[in-house]
mmCIF file of C-alpha atoms and ligand atoms in Angstrom:
data_model
loop_
_atom_site.group_PDB
_atom_site.id
_atom_site.type_symbol
_atom_site.label_atom_id
_atom_site.label_comp_id
_atom_site.label_asym_id
_atom_site.label_seq_id
_atom_site.Cartn_x
_atom_site.Cartn_y
_atom_site.Cartn_z
ATOM 1 C CA MET A 1 -12.225 -173.347 -16.404
ATOM 2 C CA LYS A 2 -14.168 -173.142 -13.383
ATOM 3 C CA LYS A 3 -13.669 -170.026 -11.106
ATOM 4 C CA THR A 4 -15.377 -168.889 -7.791
ATOM 5 C CA ILE A 5 -16.363 -165.185 -7.828
ATOM 6 C CA ALA A 6 -17.388 -163.148 -4.206
ATOM 7 C CA VAL A 7 -19.725 -160.964 -5.279
ATOM 8 C CA ILE A 8 -20.566 -157.636 -2.929
ATOM 9 C CA LYS A 9 -23.027 -155.484 -4.772
ATOM 10 C CA GLY A 10 -22.885 -152.746 -1.885
ATOM 11 C CA ASP A 11 -25.124 -149.633 -1.862
ATOM 12 C CA GLY A 12 -26.981 -147.294 -3.924
ATOM 13 C CA ILE A 13 -25.999 -148.095 -7.894
ATOM 14 C CA GLY A 14 -24.047 -151.100 -6.861
ATOM 15 C CA PRO A 15 -26.710 -153.803 -7.199
ATOM 16 C CA GLU A 16 -27.836 -152.507 -10.236
ATOM 17 C CA ILE A 17 -24.420 -152.239 -12.194
ATOM 18 C CA VAL A 18 -23.044 -155.747 -10.522
ATOM 19 C CA LYS A 19 -26.385 -157.480 -12.116
ATOM 20 C CA GLU A 20 -24.910 -156.172 -15.478
ATOM 21 C CA ALA A 21 -21.594 -157.193 -15.183
ATOM 22 C CA ILE A 22 -22.479 -160.681 -14.354
ATOM 23 C CA ARG A 23 -25.008 -160.707 -17.146
ATOM 24 C CA VAL A 24 -21.923 -160.163 -19.350
ATOM 25 C CA LEU A 25 -19.622 -162.843 -17.533
ATOM 26 C CA ASP A 26 -22.343 -165.523 -17.729
ATOM 27 C CA ARG A 27 -22.551 -164.625 -21.585
ATOM 28 C CA ILE A 28 -18.487 -165.030 -21.563
ATOM 29 C CA ALA A 29 -19.042 -168.540 -19.680
ATOM 30 C CA GLU A 30 -21.409 -169.612 -22.412
ATOM 31 C CA GLU A 31 -19.455 -168.601 -25.008
ATOM 32 C CA PHE A 32 -16.242 -170.265 -24.044
ATOM 33 C CA GLY A 33 -17.362 -173.133 -21.951
ATOM 34 C CA HIS A 34 -16.239 -171.651 -18.357
ATOM 35 C CA THR A 35 -18.201 -172.131 -15.144
ATOM 36 C CA PHE A 36 -18.327 -168.908 -12.828
ATOM 37 C CA VAL A 37 -19.926 -169.798 -9.489
ATOM 38 C CA TYR A 38 -20.799 -166.686 -7.582
ATOM 39 C CA HIS A 39 -20.817 -166.059 -3.780
ATOM 40 C CA GLU A 40 -22.790 -163.532 -2.564
ATOM 41 C CA ALA A 41 -21.308 -161.387 0.384
ATOM 42 C CA LEU A 42 -22.313 -158.245 2.139
ATOM 43 C CA ALA A 43 -20.511 -155.051 2.878
ATOM 44 C CA GLY A 44 -20.752 -151.222 3.338
ATOM 45 C CA GLY A 45 -24.287 -149.912 4.269
ATOM 46 C CA ALA A 46 -25.976 -153.011 3.378
ATOM 47 C CA ALA A 47 -23.879 -154.907 5.975
ATOM 48 C CA ILE A 48 -24.659 -152.133 8.769
ATOM 49 C CA ASP A 49 -28.199 -152.476 8.105
ATOM 50 C CA ALA A 50 -28.279 -156.311 7.967
ATOM 51 C CA CYS A 51 -25.193 -157.224 10.772
ATOM 52 C CA GLY A 52 -24.607 -153.871 12.070
ATOM 53 C CA GLU A 53 -20.930 -153.784 11.167
ATOM 54 C CA CYS A 54 -19.704 -152.656 7.527
ATOM 55 C CA LEU A 55 -17.393 -155.671 6.982
ATOM 56 C CA PRO A 56 -18.671 -158.744 8.709
ATOM 57 C CA GLN A 57 -16.196 -161.571 8.983
ATOM 58 C CA ARG A 58 -18.253 -163.918 6.767
ATOM 59 C CA THR A 59 -17.412 -161.689 4.025
ATOM 60 C CA VAL A 60 -13.803 -161.587 4.562
ATOM 61 C CA ASP A 61 -13.932 -165.436 4.657
ATOM 62 C CA ILE A 62 -15.779 -165.809 1.349
ATOM 63 C CA CYS A 63 -13.462 -163.256 -0.239
ATOM 64 C CA MET A 64 -10.592 -164.904 0.793
ATOM 65 C CA ALA A 65 -11.881 -168.442 -0.426
ATOM 66 C CA SER A 66 -12.868 -167.043 -3.801
ATOM 67 C CA ASP A 67 -10.476 -166.831 -7.030
ATOM 68 C CA SER A 68 -11.431 -163.213 -7.056
ATOM 69 C CA VAL A 69 -13.855 -160.386 -5.840
ATOM 70 C CA LEU A 70 -16.273 -158.045 -7.945
ATOM 71 C CA LEU A 71 -17.518 -154.897 -6.083
ATOM 72 C CA GLY A 72 -20.105 -152.518 -7.025
ATOM 73 C CA ALA A 73 -19.605 -149.473 -4.669
ATOM 74 C CA VAL A 74 -20.431 -148.745 -1.168
ATOM 75 C CA GLY A 75 -21.625 -145.751 0.957
ATOM 76 C CA GLY A 76 -24.536 -143.004 0.845
ATOM 77 C CA PRO A 77 -26.469 -140.574 2.789
ATOM 78 C CA LYS A 78 -28.110 -142.747 5.108
ATOM 79 C CA TRP A 79 -24.956 -143.743 6.959
ATOM 80 C CA ASP A 80 -23.004 -140.447 6.553
ATOM 81 C CA ASP A 81 -23.600 -139.427 10.046
ATOM 82 C CA LEU A 82 -21.773 -142.386 11.415
ATOM 83 C CA PRO A 83 -18.194 -142.221 12.972
ATOM 84 C CA GLY A 84 -15.196 -142.638 10.566
ATOM 85 C CA SER A 85 -14.761 -146.238 11.859
ATOM 86 C CA GLN A 86 -18.304 -147.289 11.606
ATOM 87 C CA ARG A 87 -18.762 -145.939 7.968
ATOM 88 C CA PRO A 88 -19.703 -148.344 4.936
ATOM 89 C CA GLU A 89 -16.180 -147.080 3.350
ATOM 90 C CA LYS A 90 -14.298 -148.515 6.082
ATOM 91 C CA ALA A 91 -15.257 -151.891 4.711
ATOM 92 C CA LEU A 92 -13.008 -150.971 1.470
ATOM 93 C CA LEU A 93 -10.072 -150.192 3.074
ATOM 94 C CA GLU A 94 -10.409 -153.063 5.320
ATOM 95 C CA ILE A 95 -10.856 -155.630 2.659
ATOM 96 C CA ARG A 96 -8.107 -154.496 0.493
ATOM 97 C CA SER A 97 -5.826 -154.608 3.925
ATOM 98 C CA LYS A 98 -6.744 -158.132 4.856
ATOM 99 C CA MET A 99 -6.395 -159.501 1.329
ATOM 100 C CA GLY A 100 -3.238 -157.712 1.049
ATOM 101 C CA LEU A 101 -4.154 -155.798 -2.150
ATOM 102 C CA TYR A 102 -1.413 -152.947 -2.385
ATOM 103 C CA ALA A 103 -1.816 -152.200 -6.031
ATOM 104 C CA ASN A 104 -4.727 -150.457 -7.654
ATOM 105 C CA LEU A 105 -4.743 -150.108 -11.785
ATOM 106 C CA ARG A 106 -6.867 -147.379 -13.149
ATOM 107 C CA PRO A 107 -6.754 -147.146 -16.568
ATOM 108 C CA ALA A 108 -7.650 -144.225 -18.375
ATOM 109 C CA ILE A 109 -8.590 -144.515 -21.897
ATOM 110 C CA LEU A 110 -10.425 -142.297 -23.897
ATOM 111 C CA PHE A 111 -13.035 -144.049 -26.185
ATOM 112 C CA GLN A 112 -13.237 -141.813 -29.680
ATOM 113 C CA GLN A 113 -16.877 -142.402 -29.564
ATOM 114 C CA LEU A 114 -17.176 -140.474 -26.425
ATOM 115 C CA ALA A 115 -15.037 -137.913 -27.369
ATOM 116 C CA ASP A 116 -17.846 -135.206 -27.238
ATOM 117 C CA ALA A 117 -18.020 -135.987 -23.599
ATOM 118 C CA SER A 118 -14.492 -134.723 -22.596
ATOM 119 C CA PRO A 119 -13.967 -131.628 -21.142
ATOM 120 C CA LEU A 120 -10.767 -131.248 -22.723
ATOM 121 C CA LYS A 121 -10.513 -129.115 -26.427
ATOM 122 C CA PRO A 122 -11.061 -131.388 -29.128
ATOM 123 C CA ALA A 123 -7.036 -130.849 -30.341
ATOM 124 C CA LEU A 124 -6.203 -132.395 -26.869
ATOM 125 C CA VAL A 125 -8.701 -135.349 -27.171
ATOM 126 C CA GLN A 126 -7.356 -136.037 -30.616
ATOM 127 C CA LYS A 127 -4.054 -137.115 -29.626
ATOM 128 C CA GLY A 128 -5.756 -139.713 -27.550
ATOM 129 C CA ILE A 129 -5.379 -140.796 -23.918
ATOM 130 C CA ASP A 130 -4.281 -144.124 -22.836
ATOM 131 C CA PHE A 131 -2.579 -144.391 -19.562
ATOM 132 C CA ILE A 132 -2.980 -146.180 -16.375
ATOM 133 C CA VAL A 133 -2.440 -144.812 -12.920
ATOM 134 C CA VAL A 134 -0.596 -147.406 -10.485
ATOM 135 C CA ARG A 135 -1.666 -146.613 -7.065
ATOM 136 C CA GLU A 136 -0.387 -147.654 -3.926
ATOM 137 C CA LEU A 137 -3.396 -148.678 -1.907
ATOM 138 C CA THR A 138 -2.449 -150.204 1.419
ATOM 139 C CA GLY A 139 -0.328 -147.078 3.148
ATOM 140 C CA GLY A 140 0.051 -143.807 3.216
ATOM 141 C CA ILE A 141 -2.351 -141.392 4.835
ATOM 142 C CA TYR A 142 -5.389 -143.237 4.828
ATOM 143 C CA PHE A 143 -3.707 -146.035 7.065
ATOM 144 C CA GLY A 144 -1.886 -143.392 9.385
ATOM 145 C CA GLU A 145 -3.201 -143.004 12.702
ATOM 146 C CA HIS A 146 -5.968 -140.144 12.899
ATOM 147 C CA GLN A 147 -6.605 -137.941 15.961
ATOM 148 C CA THR A 148 -8.898 -135.241 16.665
ATOM 149 C CA TRP A 149 -8.400 -133.501 19.970
ATOM 150 C CA GLN A 150 -9.668 -130.381 22.317
ATOM 151 C CA LYS A 151 -7.130 -128.563 24.323
ATOM 152 C CA GLY A 152 -9.180 -125.555 25.494
ATOM 153 C CA ASP A 153 -11.395 -123.618 23.048
ATOM 154 C CA GLU A 154 -9.242 -125.259 20.394
ATOM 155 C CA CYS A 155 -9.984 -128.525 18.582
ATOM 156 C CA ALA A 156 -7.061 -130.223 16.378
ATOM 157 C CA ALA A 157 -7.044 -133.380 14.081
ATOM 158 C CA SER A 158 -4.131 -134.839 12.376
ATOM 159 C CA ASP A 159 -3.727 -137.928 9.965
ATOM 160 C CA LEU A 160 -0.354 -139.787 9.792
ATOM 161 C CA MET A 161 1.428 -140.139 6.607
ATOM 162 C CA LEU A 162 3.833 -143.207 6.618
ATOM 163 C CA TYR A 163 5.618 -145.345 4.032
ATOM 164 C CA THR A 164 8.330 -147.915 4.501
ATOM 165 C CA LYS A 165 10.868 -148.497 1.689
ATOM 166 C CA ARG A 166 9.217 -152.104 1.105
ATOM 167 C CA GLU A 167 6.057 -150.444 0.236
ATOM 168 C CA ILE A 168 7.270 -148.240 -2.315
ATOM 169 C CA GLU A 169 9.486 -150.943 -3.643
ATOM 170 C CA ARG A 170 6.664 -153.301 -4.311
ATOM 171 C CA ILE A 171 3.961 -151.196 -6.027
ATOM 172 C CA ALA A 172 7.190 -149.520 -7.852
ATOM 173 C CA ARG A 173 8.002 -153.221 -9.500
ATOM 174 C CA VAL A 174 3.851 -153.187 -10.668
ATOM 175 C CA ALA A 175 4.238 -149.780 -12.234
ATOM 176 C CA PHE A 176 7.771 -150.909 -13.865
ATOM 177 C CA ASP A 177 6.048 -154.283 -14.872
ATOM 178 C CA THR A 178 2.940 -152.461 -16.274
ATOM 179 C CA ALA A 179 5.074 -150.186 -18.377
ATOM 180 C CA MET A 180 7.068 -152.804 -19.791
ATOM 181 C CA LYS A 181 4.058 -154.557 -21.601
ATOM 182 C CA ARG A 182 2.880 -150.820 -22.721
ATOM 183 C CA LYS A 183 4.957 -147.968 -23.849
ATOM 184 C CA LYS A 184 7.798 -148.501 -21.317
ATOM 185 C CA HIS A 185 7.509 -144.933 -19.446
ATOM 186 C CA VAL A 186 6.711 -144.316 -16.010
ATOM 187 C CA THR A 187 6.010 -141.000 -14.584
ATOM 188 C CA SER A 188 6.596 -141.597 -10.642
ATOM 189 C CA VAL A 189 4.296 -138.473 -8.894
ATOM 190 C CA ASP A 190 4.984 -137.171 -5.522
ATOM 191 C CA LYS A 191 5.805 -134.193 -3.510
ATOM 192 C CA ALA A 192 9.201 -134.621 -2.840
ATOM 193 C CA ASN A 193 9.829 -130.708 -2.654
ATOM 194 C CA VAL A 194 7.850 -130.726 0.515
ATOM 195 C CA LEU A 195 7.282 -134.157 2.405
ATOM 196 C CA ASP A 196 9.888 -136.583 3.563
ATOM 197 C CA THR A 197 7.798 -139.723 2.553
ATOM 198 C CA SER A 198 8.084 -138.509 -1.126
ATOM 199 C CA ARG A 199 11.761 -138.179 -0.667
ATOM 200 C CA LEU A 200 12.009 -141.840 0.177
ATOM 201 C CA TRP A 201 9.671 -142.220 -2.638
ATOM 202 C CA ARG A 202 11.882 -140.727 -5.116
ATOM 203 C CA LYS A 203 14.941 -142.204 -3.756
ATOM 204 C CA THR A 204 13.255 -145.979 -3.855
ATOM 205 C CA VAL A 205 11.675 -145.560 -7.308
ATOM 206 C CA GLU A 206 15.000 -144.675 -8.527
ATOM 207 C CA GLU A 207 16.707 -147.550 -7.260
ATOM 208 C CA ILE A 208 13.998 -149.798 -8.527
ATOM 209 C CA ALA A 209 14.284 -148.192 -11.803
ATOM 210 C CA LYS A 210 17.948 -149.719 -12.509
ATOM 211 C CA GLU A 211 15.995 -153.222 -12.328
ATOM 212 C CA TYR A 212 14.243 -152.206 -15.773
ATOM 213 C CA PRO A 213 16.832 -150.041 -17.865
ATOM 214 C CA GLU A 214 14.398 -150.630 -21.128
ATOM 215 C CA VAL A 215 11.683 -148.133 -19.206
ATOM 216 C CA ALA A 216 12.239 -144.265 -19.040
ATOM 217 C CA LEU A 217 11.642 -142.713 -15.619
ATOM 218 C CA ASP A 218 10.656 -139.332 -14.844
ATOM 219 C CA HIS A 219 9.110 -137.477 -11.905
ATOM 220 C CA MET A 220 6.162 -135.010 -11.399
ATOM 221 C CA TYR A 221 5.324 -132.896 -8.427
ATOM 222 C CA VAL A 222 1.753 -133.562 -7.615
ATOM 223 C CA ASP A 223 0.688 -130.183 -8.155
ATOM 224 C CA ASN A 224 2.025 -130.297 -11.503
ATOM 225 C CA ALA A 225 0.591 -133.541 -12.609
ATOM 226 C CA ALA A 226 -2.805 -132.158 -11.914
ATOM 227 C CA MET A 227 -2.134 -129.746 -14.378
ATOM 228 C CA GLN A 228 -0.476 -131.671 -16.894
ATOM 229 C CA LEU A 229 -3.298 -134.131 -17.067
ATOM 230 C CA CYS A 230 -5.469 -131.677 -18.192
ATOM 231 C CA LYS A 231 -3.097 -129.950 -20.526
ATOM 232 C CA ASN A 232 -1.270 -132.661 -22.025
ATOM 233 C CA PRO A 233 -2.857 -136.242 -21.318
ATOM 234 C CA ALA A 234 -0.936 -137.657 -24.243
ATOM 235 C CA GLN A 235 2.528 -137.613 -22.576
ATOM 236 C CA PHE A 236 1.539 -140.501 -19.916
ATOM 237 C CA ASP A 237 1.710 -144.154 -20.207
ATOM 238 C CA VAL A 238 1.923 -145.104 -16.546
ATOM 239 C CA ILE A 239 1.868 -142.726 -13.630
ATOM 240 C CA LEU A 240 3.069 -144.133 -10.435
ATOM 241 C CA THR A 241 2.031 -142.550 -7.329
ATOM 242 C CA GLU A 242 0.945 -143.093 -3.649
ATOM 243 C CA ASN A 243 -2.573 -143.611 -2.243
ATOM 244 C CA MET A 244 -3.957 -139.971 -1.537
ATOM 245 C CA PHE A 245 -2.325 -138.613 -4.785
ATOM 246 C CA GLY A 246 -3.565 -141.376 -6.452
ATOM 247 C CA ASP A 247 -6.902 -141.333 -5.414
ATOM 248 C CA ILE A 248 -7.222 -137.881 -6.655
ATOM 249 C CA LEU A 249 -5.332 -137.957 -9.835
ATOM 250 C CA SER A 250 -7.376 -141.048 -11.114
ATOM 251 C CA ASP A 251 -10.435 -139.452 -10.446
ATOM 252 C CA GLU A 252 -9.320 -136.344 -12.442
ATOM 253 C CA ALA A 253 -7.835 -139.015 -15.267
ATOM 254 C CA SER A 254 -11.456 -140.350 -15.284
ATOM 255 C CA MET A 255 -12.918 -137.061 -15.974
ATOM 256 C CA ILE A 256 -10.969 -136.311 -18.973
ATOM 257 C CA THR A 257 -12.176 -139.487 -20.564
ATOM 258 C CA GLY A 258 -15.490 -137.851 -20.468
ATOM 259 C CA THR A 259 -17.639 -139.957 -17.888
ATOM 260 C CA ILE A 260 -16.676 -141.501 -14.408
ATOM 261 C CA GLY A 261 -19.244 -144.617 -15.344
ATOM 262 C CA THR A 262 -16.859 -145.991 -17.942
ATOM 263 C CA ILE A 263 -13.707 -146.991 -16.044
ATOM 264 C CA GLY A 264 -12.748 -150.020 -14.102
ATOM 265 C CA SER A 265 -10.026 -150.694 -11.792
ATOM 266 C CA SER A 266 -8.564 -153.515 -10.094
ATOM 267 C CA SER A 267 -6.831 -154.234 -6.937
ATOM 268 C CA LEU A 268 -4.081 -156.682 -6.872
ATOM 269 C CA GLY A 269 -1.744 -158.061 -4.125
ATOM 270 C CA GLU A 270 0.922 -161.150 -4.276
ATOM 271 C CA GLY A 271 -1.415 -163.805 -5.734
ATOM 272 C CA THR A 272 -4.049 -163.766 -8.600
ATOM 273 C CA CYS A 273 -6.630 -163.417 -6.408
ATOM 274 C CA GLY A 274 -7.775 -159.811 -7.002
ATOM 275 C CA MET A 275 -10.823 -157.315 -6.274
ATOM 276 C CA TYR A 276 -12.282 -155.659 -9.228
ATOM 277 C CA GLU A 277 -14.680 -152.288 -9.200
ATOM 278 C CA PRO A 278 -15.804 -149.446 -10.984
ATOM 279 C CA ILE A 279 -14.108 -146.109 -9.924
ATOM 280 C CA HIS A 280 -17.078 -144.466 -8.942
ATOM 281 C CA GLY A 281 -19.341 -144.412 -5.880
ATOM 282 C CA SER A 282 -22.749 -145.614 -5.276
ATOM 283 C CA ALA A 283 -24.272 -142.496 -6.909
ATOM 284 C CA PRO A 284 -27.169 -142.043 -4.535
ATOM 285 C CA ASP A 285 -28.840 -139.405 -6.743
ATOM 286 C CA ILE A 286 -29.562 -141.954 -9.408
ATOM 287 C CA ALA A 287 -29.873 -145.002 -7.455
ATOM 288 C CA GLY A 288 -32.930 -147.667 -7.994
ATOM 289 C CA GLN A 289 -33.632 -145.491 -11.266
ATOM 290 C CA ASN A 290 -32.154 -147.994 -13.729
ATOM 291 C CA LYS A 291 -29.824 -144.988 -14.995
ATOM 292 C CA ALA A 292 -26.332 -146.058 -13.772
ATOM 293 C CA ASN A 293 -23.607 -146.178 -16.520
ATOM 294 C CA PRO A 294 -22.772 -150.054 -16.041
ATOM 295 C CA ILE A 295 -19.367 -150.276 -18.502
ATOM 296 C CA GLY A 296 -17.211 -149.469 -15.504
ATOM 297 C CA THR A 297 -18.283 -152.333 -13.709
ATOM 298 C CA ILE A 298 -18.392 -154.484 -16.901
ATOM 299 C CA LEU A 299 -14.725 -153.635 -18.004
ATOM 300 C CA SER A 300 -13.684 -154.353 -14.027
ATOM 301 C CA ALA A 301 -15.068 -157.840 -14.932
ATOM 302 C CA ALA A 302 -12.911 -157.822 -18.130
ATOM 303 C CA MET A 303 -9.926 -156.878 -16.036
ATOM 304 C CA MET A 304 -10.821 -159.741 -13.832
ATOM 305 C CA LEU A 305 -10.752 -162.395 -16.451
ATOM 306 C CA LYS A 306 -7.289 -161.112 -17.598
ATOM 307 C CA TYR A 307 -5.576 -160.128 -14.352
ATOM 308 C CA SER A 308 -6.809 -162.892 -11.966
ATOM 309 C CA PHE A 309 -8.015 -165.935 -14.431
ATOM 310 C CA GLY A 310 -5.488 -165.266 -17.524
ATOM 311 C CA MET A 311 -8.483 -165.344 -19.884
ATOM 312 C CA GLU A 312 -6.969 -162.615 -22.327
ATOM 313 C CA LYS A 313 -9.202 -163.480 -25.070
ATOM 314 C CA GLU A 314 -12.112 -163.450 -22.885
ATOM 315 C CA SER A 315 -11.222 -160.239 -21.731
ATOM 316 C CA ALA A 316 -10.691 -158.821 -25.219
ATOM 317 C CA CYS A 317 -14.020 -159.851 -26.169
ATOM 318 C CA VAL A 318 -15.840 -157.876 -23.397
ATOM 319 C CA GLU A 319 -13.801 -154.707 -24.414
ATOM 320 C CA ALA A 320 -14.718 -155.414 -27.993
ATOM 321 C CA ALA A 321 -18.486 -155.754 -27.145
ATOM 322 C CA VAL A 322 -18.411 -152.475 -25.311
ATOM 323 C CA ASN A 323 -16.993 -150.950 -28.257
ATOM 324 C CA THR A 324 -19.502 -152.447 -30.598
ATOM 325 C CA VAL A 325 -22.293 -151.074 -28.528
ATOM 326 C CA LEU A 326 -20.941 -147.415 -28.286
ATOM 327 C CA ASP A 327 -20.251 -147.608 -32.056
ATOM 328 C CA GLY A 328 -24.054 -148.559 -32.288
ATOM 329 C CA GLY A 329 -24.836 -145.094 -30.858
ATOM 330 C CA TYR A 330 -26.550 -146.423 -27.628
ATOM 331 C CA ARG A 331 -25.475 -144.281 -24.536
ATOM 332 C CA THR A 332 -26.530 -144.028 -20.781
ATOM 333 C CA LEU A 333 -27.825 -140.977 -19.536
ATOM 334 C CA ASP A 334 -24.174 -139.577 -18.100
ATOM 335 C CA MET A 335 -22.625 -139.855 -21.290
ATOM 336 C CA MET A 336 -25.517 -138.890 -23.683
ATOM 337 C CA SER A 337 -24.861 -136.385 -26.290
ATOM 338 C CA GLU A 338 -27.154 -135.096 -29.429
ATOM 339 C CA GLY A 339 -28.177 -137.942 -32.135
ATOM 340 C CA LYS A 340 -27.400 -140.937 -29.822
ATOM 341 C CA MET A 341 -29.732 -143.349 -28.412
ATOM 342 C CA LEU A 342 -30.515 -143.293 -24.434
ATOM 343 C CA VAL A 343 -30.594 -146.564 -22.789
ATOM 344 C CA SER A 344 -31.000 -147.752 -19.286
ATOM 345 C CA CYS A 345 -28.559 -149.368 -17.270
ATOM 346 C CA SER A 346 -29.999 -152.748 -17.886
ATOM 347 C CA GLU A 347 -30.439 -152.212 -21.461
ATOM 348 C CA MET A 348 -26.754 -151.271 -21.714
ATOM 349 C CA GLY A 349 -25.963 -154.586 -20.057
ATOM 350 C CA THR A 350 -28.046 -156.541 -21.938
ATOM 351 C CA LYS A 351 -26.808 -155.059 -25.454
ATOM 352 C CA ILE A 352 -23.163 -155.614 -24.220
ATOM 353 C CA ALA A 353 -23.854 -159.197 -23.518
ATOM 354 C CA ALA A 354 -25.494 -159.648 -26.747
ATOM 355 C CA ALA A 355 -22.531 -158.219 -28.779
ATOM 356 C CA ILE A 356 -20.136 -160.981 -26.936
ATOM 357 C CA HIS A 357 -19.114 -163.260 -29.736
ATOM 358 C CA LYS A 358 -15.786 -165.361 -29.709
ATOM 359 C CA THR A 359 -13.701 -164.459 -32.765
ATOM 360 C CA LYS A 360 -12.879 -167.150 -35.203
ATOM 361 C CA GLU A 361 -9.375 -168.020 -35.079
HETATM 362 P P1 LIG B 401 -20.057 -140.872 -6.955
HETATM 363 O O1 LIG B 401 -19.058 -141.065 -7.767
HETATM 364 O O2 LIG B 401 -21.051 -141.966 -6.118
HETATM 365 O O3 LIG B 401 -21.145 -139.782 -7.948
HETATM 366 C C1 LIG B 401 -20.354 -138.473 -8.093
HETATM 367 C C2 LIG B 401 -21.638 -138.210 -9.461
HETATM 368 O O4 LIG B 401 -21.155 -139.302 -10.668
HETATM 369 C C3 LIG B 401 -22.766 -138.218 -9.445
HETATM 370 O O5 LIG B 401 -23.625 -137.471 -9.996
HETATM 371 C C4 LIG B 401 -23.228 -139.700 -9.605
HETATM 372 O O6 LIG B 401 -24.629 -139.738 -10.422
HETATM 373 C C5 LIG B 401 -22.493 -139.923 -11.229
HETATM 374 N N1 LIG B 401 -22.265 -141.462 -11.120
HETATM 375 C C6 LIG B 401 -21.282 -142.003 -10.593
HETATM 376 N N2 LIG B 401 -21.228 -143.112 -10.948
HETATM 377 C C7 LIG B 401 -22.293 -143.200 -12.158
HETATM 378 C C8 LIG B 401 -22.666 -144.255 -13.151
HETATM 379 N N3 LIG B 401 -21.841 -145.404 -13.025
HETATM 380 N N4 LIG B 401 -23.369 -144.116 -13.767
HETATM 381 C C9 LIG B 401 -23.747 -142.418 -14.002
HETATM 382 N N5 LIG B 401 -23.632 -141.603 -13.179
HETATM 383 C C10 LIG B 401 -22.915 -142.040 -12.252
HETATM 384 O O7 LIG B 401 -19.668 -139.821 -5.979
HETATM 385 P P2 LIG B 401 -20.065 -139.238 -4.679
HETATM 386 O O8 LIG B 401 -21.403 -138.422 -4.971
HETATM 387 O O9 LIG B 401 -18.881 -138.523 -4.165
HETATM 388 O O10 LIG B 401 -20.350 -140.183 -3.475
HETATM 389 C C11 LIG B 401 -21.410 -141.116 -3.331
HETATM 390 C C12 LIG B 401 -21.464 -141.963 -2.517
HETATM 391 O O11 LIG B 401 -20.449 -143.116 -2.835
HETATM 392 C C13 LIG B 401 -20.764 -141.439 -0.954
HETATM 393 O O12 LIG B 401 -21.196 -142.340 0.214
HETATM 394 C C14 LIG B 401 -19.329 -142.076 -1.118
HETATM 395 O O13 LIG B 401 -18.438 -142.289 0.053
HETATM 396 C C15 LIG B 401 -19.113 -143.301 -1.895
HETATM 397 N N6 LIG B 401 -18.073 -143.979 -2.815
HETATM 398 C C16 LIG B 401 -17.791 -144.726 -2.673
HETATM 399 C C17 LIG B 401 -16.757 -145.415 -3.720
HETATM 400 C C18 LIG B 401 -16.516 -147.099 -3.480
HETATM 401 O O14 LIG B 401 -17.244 -147.741 -2.866
HETATM 402 N N7 LIG B 401 -15.487 -147.276 -4.226
HETATM 403 C C19 LIG B 401 -16.006 -144.652 -4.486
HETATM 404 C C20 LIG B 401 -16.176 -143.308 -4.089
HETATM 405 C C21 LIG B 401 -17.550 -142.687 -3.291
#
């Protein structure tokens, strides 16, 4: 198969981690006889520096014309003082919106090799952590009207949280479809005791649930969900939630699995073209030092193979290679523990690429 991939390296550690994901994709292409053609595009701080805007039209055109998009991360202190509408992170919201990517899937899987790195008690970790957060990505408070105003001595600001029934229906279907391929359990997270948007959310999710009689549905308030994630994460299979709650809970979910550096994500819309990126940011504190963990980006590329290209075996092969390297005791600094071997970002990518072998059928 031949596939075109738009590559947005972004800022900070973005270029380092994307390079390793491409190394792994190239190895997959070689092993399975595919051709991946990469089209580089600028977004975020790098685009502001080069063209004066965080998301040039050329980048949008390249992404729209590609079979999928691989992204590192954007942002950094250099651009922190820009007004909100001009900041690098705005590029992400815009590109997701322009490409109609309304569903963000973030797996939270604890690699047993990294169990020591989890801040949870061993008894909880032993029960296993393997769930997926399905987050609505193009609605809610991040996309509502933002205002700041001054009245006399008082300054005020407001952000509007808005959801339509249609937006809730389509993301609910993604969650139930995902659950059908897993343990058939959806936990819908809202704040229906306070928010009207959450009451509409709950009612709509219950309606969609009727289309999936095999899937068990329960509801949880977001504050309780935050507690349950550290008290009993093994109870979750698919967590369905809105944009801002999902942003916060998925970061918590990544931390209980040990390190933010190992988790990938996919953002999907109506077609097969998606955007794949690690869940962490641009980590300016370690940028340019070859210390970053590339596994989150490599596993994002594995999700791209599965969800956008239908390459299930190739995707499984990447996941197996990551496991092999972790089994071998190799760790980047963020997941280092006693008795393990410290490797750089490029060494980790090289080892994972070298561990890719097609299994004989
Ligand atoms: P961050 O995720 O960049 O970093 C948080 C901490 O985790 C840092 O100590 C960092 O060194 C570490 N870390 C993150 N990724 C790592 C990796 N792959 N390997 C090893 N360690 C890693 O979050 P932050 O510091 O809050 O944000 C930094 C910048 O990134 C900000 O400008 C922020 O807006 C931006 N950001 C971008 C995205 C994105 O592009 N999707 C997401 C979140 C934050």
